[in-house]
Coordinates of C-alpha atoms in Angstrom, one line a residue:
X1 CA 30.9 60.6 -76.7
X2 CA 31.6 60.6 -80.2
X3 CA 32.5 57.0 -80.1
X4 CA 29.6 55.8 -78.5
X5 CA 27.8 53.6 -80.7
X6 CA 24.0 55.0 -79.5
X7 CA 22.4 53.3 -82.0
X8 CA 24.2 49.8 -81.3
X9 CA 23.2 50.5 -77.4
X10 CA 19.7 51.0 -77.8
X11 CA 18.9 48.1 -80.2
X12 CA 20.9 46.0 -77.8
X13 CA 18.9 47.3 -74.7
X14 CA 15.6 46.9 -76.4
X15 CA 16.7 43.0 -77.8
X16 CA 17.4 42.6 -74.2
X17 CA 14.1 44.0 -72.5
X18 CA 11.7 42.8 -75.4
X19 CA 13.2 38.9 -75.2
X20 CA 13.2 38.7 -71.6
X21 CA 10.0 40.0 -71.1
X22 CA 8.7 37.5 -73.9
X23 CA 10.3 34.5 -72.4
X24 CA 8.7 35.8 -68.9
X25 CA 5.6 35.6 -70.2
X26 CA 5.8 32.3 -72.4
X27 CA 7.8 30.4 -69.4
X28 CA 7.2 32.6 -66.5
X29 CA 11.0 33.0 -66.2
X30 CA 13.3 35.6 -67.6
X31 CA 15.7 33.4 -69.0
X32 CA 13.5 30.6 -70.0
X33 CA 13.9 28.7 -73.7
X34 CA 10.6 29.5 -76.0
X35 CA 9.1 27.3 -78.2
X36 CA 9.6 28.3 -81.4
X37 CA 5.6 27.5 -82.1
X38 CA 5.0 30.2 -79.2
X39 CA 7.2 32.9 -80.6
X40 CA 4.2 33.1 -83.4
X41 CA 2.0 34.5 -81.1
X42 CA 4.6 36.9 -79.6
X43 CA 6.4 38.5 -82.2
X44 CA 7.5 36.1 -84.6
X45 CA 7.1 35.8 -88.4
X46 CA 6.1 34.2 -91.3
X47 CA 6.0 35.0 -95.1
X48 CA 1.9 34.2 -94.0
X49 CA 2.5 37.0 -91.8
X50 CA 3.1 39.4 -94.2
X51 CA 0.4 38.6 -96.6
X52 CA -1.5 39.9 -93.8
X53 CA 0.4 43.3 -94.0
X54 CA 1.8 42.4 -90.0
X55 CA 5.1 44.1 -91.3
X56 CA 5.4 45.5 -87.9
X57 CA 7.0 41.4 -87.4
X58 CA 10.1 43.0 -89.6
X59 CA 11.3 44.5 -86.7
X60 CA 10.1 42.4 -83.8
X61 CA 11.1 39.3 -84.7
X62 CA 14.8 40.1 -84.6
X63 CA 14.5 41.5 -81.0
X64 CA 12.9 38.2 -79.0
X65 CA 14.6 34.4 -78.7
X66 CA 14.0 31.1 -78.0
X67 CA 17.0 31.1 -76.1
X68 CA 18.1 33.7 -74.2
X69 CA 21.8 32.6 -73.6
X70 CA 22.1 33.4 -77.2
X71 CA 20.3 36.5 -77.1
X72 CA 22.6 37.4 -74.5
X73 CA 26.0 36.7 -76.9
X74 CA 23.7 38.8 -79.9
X75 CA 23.5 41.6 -77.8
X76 CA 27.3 41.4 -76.6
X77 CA 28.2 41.0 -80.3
X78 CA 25.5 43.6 -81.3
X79 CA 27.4 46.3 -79.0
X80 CA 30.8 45.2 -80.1
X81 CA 30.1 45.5 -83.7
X82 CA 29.0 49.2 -82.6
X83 CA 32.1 50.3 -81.1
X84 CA 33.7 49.1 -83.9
X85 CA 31.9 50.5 -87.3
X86 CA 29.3 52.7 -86.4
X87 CA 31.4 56.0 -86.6
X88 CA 32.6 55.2 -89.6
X89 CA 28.7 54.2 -91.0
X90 CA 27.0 56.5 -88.9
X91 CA 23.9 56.0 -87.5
X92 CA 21.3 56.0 -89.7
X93 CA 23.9 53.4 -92.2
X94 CA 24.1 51.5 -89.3
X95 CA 20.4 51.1 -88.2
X96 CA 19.1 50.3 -91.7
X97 CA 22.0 47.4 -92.4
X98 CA 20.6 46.2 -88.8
X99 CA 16.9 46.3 -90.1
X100 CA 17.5 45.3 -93.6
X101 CA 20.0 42.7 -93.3
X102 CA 17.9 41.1 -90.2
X103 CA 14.7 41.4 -91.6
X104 CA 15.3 39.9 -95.0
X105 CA 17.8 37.2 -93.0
X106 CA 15.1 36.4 -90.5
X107 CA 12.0 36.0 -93.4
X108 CA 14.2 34.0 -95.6
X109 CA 15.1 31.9 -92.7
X110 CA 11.6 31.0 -92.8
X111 CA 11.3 29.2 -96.1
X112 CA 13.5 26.3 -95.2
X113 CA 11.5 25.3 -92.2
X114 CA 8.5 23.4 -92.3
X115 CA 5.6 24.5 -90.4
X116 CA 4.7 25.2 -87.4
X117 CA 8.5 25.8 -86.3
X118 CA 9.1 28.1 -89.8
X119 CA 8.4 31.1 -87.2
X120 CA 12.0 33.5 -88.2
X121 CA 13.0 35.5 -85.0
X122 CA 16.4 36.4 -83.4
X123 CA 19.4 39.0 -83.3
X124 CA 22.0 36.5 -85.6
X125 CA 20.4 37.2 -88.7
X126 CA 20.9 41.0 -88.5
X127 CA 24.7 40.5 -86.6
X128 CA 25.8 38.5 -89.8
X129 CA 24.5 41.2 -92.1
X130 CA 26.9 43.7 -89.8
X131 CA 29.6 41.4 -89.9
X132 CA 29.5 41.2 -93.3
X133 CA 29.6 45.0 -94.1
X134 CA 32.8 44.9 -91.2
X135 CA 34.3 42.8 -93.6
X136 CA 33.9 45.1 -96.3
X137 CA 35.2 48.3 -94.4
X138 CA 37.9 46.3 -92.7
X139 CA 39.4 46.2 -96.3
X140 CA 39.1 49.5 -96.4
X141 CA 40.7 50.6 -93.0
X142 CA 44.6 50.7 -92.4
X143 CA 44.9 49.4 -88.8
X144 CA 42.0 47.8 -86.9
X145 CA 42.8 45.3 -84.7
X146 CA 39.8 46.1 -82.5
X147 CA 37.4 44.9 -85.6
X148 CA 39.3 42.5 -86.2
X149 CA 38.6 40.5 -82.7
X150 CA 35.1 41.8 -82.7
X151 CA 34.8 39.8 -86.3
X152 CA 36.1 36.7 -84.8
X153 CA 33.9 37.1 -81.5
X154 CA 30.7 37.5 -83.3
X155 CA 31.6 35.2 -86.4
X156 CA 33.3 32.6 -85.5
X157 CA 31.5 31.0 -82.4
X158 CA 28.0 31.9 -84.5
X159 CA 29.4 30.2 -87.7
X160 CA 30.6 26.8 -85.5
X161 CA 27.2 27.0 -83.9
X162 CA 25.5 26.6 -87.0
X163 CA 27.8 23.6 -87.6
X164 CA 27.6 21.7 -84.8
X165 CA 23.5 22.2 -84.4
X166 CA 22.3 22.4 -88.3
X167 CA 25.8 20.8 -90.0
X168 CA 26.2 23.5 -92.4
X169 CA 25.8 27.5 -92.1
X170 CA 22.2 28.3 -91.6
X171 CA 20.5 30.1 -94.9
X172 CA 19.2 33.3 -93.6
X173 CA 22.7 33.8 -91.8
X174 CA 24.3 33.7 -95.8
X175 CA 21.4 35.2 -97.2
X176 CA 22.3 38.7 -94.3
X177 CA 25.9 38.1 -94.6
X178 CA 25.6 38.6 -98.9
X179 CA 23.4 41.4 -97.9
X180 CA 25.6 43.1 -95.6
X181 CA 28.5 42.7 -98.2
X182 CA 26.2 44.5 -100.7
X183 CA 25.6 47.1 -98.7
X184 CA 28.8 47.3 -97.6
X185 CA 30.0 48.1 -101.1
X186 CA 27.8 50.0 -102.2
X187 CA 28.0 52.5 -99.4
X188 CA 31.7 52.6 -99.3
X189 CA 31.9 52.6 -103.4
X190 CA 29.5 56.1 -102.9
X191 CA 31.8 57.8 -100.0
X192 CA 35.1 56.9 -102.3
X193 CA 32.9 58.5 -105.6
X194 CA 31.5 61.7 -103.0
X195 CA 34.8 62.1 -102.3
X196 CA 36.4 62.1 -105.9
X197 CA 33.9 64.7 -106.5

């Protein structure tokens, strides 16, 4: 049970629940694609948004899609990257480099993209942030071929993706990733100096 990444599980479960049941109600199908313009109304966010103190959109925009094939792949890379670092994070590390990463990710997706479509929502913003504080840890761990082919599952077919669609890596991803890094060091600089100690 100790390995059990809870806190991966449930944030997958609820991504999973909260964008199928948005993409029911926007297309009256589960798995139907969402406007972008209609994920406004449904849990989406804007810096506009926030100036309206609707910070509660922090947190829901990362949990409902457009499209819920890729939902489906952040969830499966959401519950990968758990088995892989949150024992060594713990939970609460783990949740807030979800929340933080995601949320700043997703907002400062927002600023590149004119509107109406500048609406941020999605699980990738918050899975680079992850993968970028697996990168830092992976330095830091001996043998860990498991992380390893959860970091090319969950990086590499996200990184080609923004490629092919936008031709270069999507802002907010970078923006999370850098994020993740940080937290990444800072968190593992403190264990090393707590241990010193």
């Amino acid at each position: 049970m100790n390995n059990v990444p809870i806190t991966a599980i449930t944030l997958s479960a609820i991504t999973l629940v909260c964008s199928l049941v948005v993409a029911y109600s926007a297309t009256n199908f589960i798995f139907g694609t969402v406007p972008v313009v209609k994920l406004s109304d449904l849990g989406g966010i804007t810096v506009a948004d926030l100036y309206r103190l609707e910070v509660w959109r922090l947190f829901t925009s990362q949990v409902i899609h457009s499209k819920q094939i890729h939902m489906l792949y952040n969830v499966v890379s959401l519950i990968l990257l758990g088995y892989g670092i949150e024992k060594h994070l713990g939970w609460h590390t783990f949740l807030l480099t979800w929340f933080i990463t995601g949320a700043s990710g997703t907002l400062y997706s927002t600023l590149f993209v004119e509107a109406p479509w500048n609406v941020g929502t999605g699980g990738s913003q918050a899975i680079f942030g992850l993968i970028g504080f697996s990168f830092v840890l992976l330095t830091k761990l001996k043998h860990s071929l498991f992380l390893i082919g959860v970091l090319l599952f969950s990086f590499v077919p996200a990184l080609m993706l923004d490629i092919l669609f936008a031709h270069y890596p999507k802002p907010g991803h970078i923006m999370s990733l850098t994020a993740g890094m940080l937290i990444g060091t800072l968190r593992i600089n403190n264990l090393a100096t707590t241990k010193a100690q």
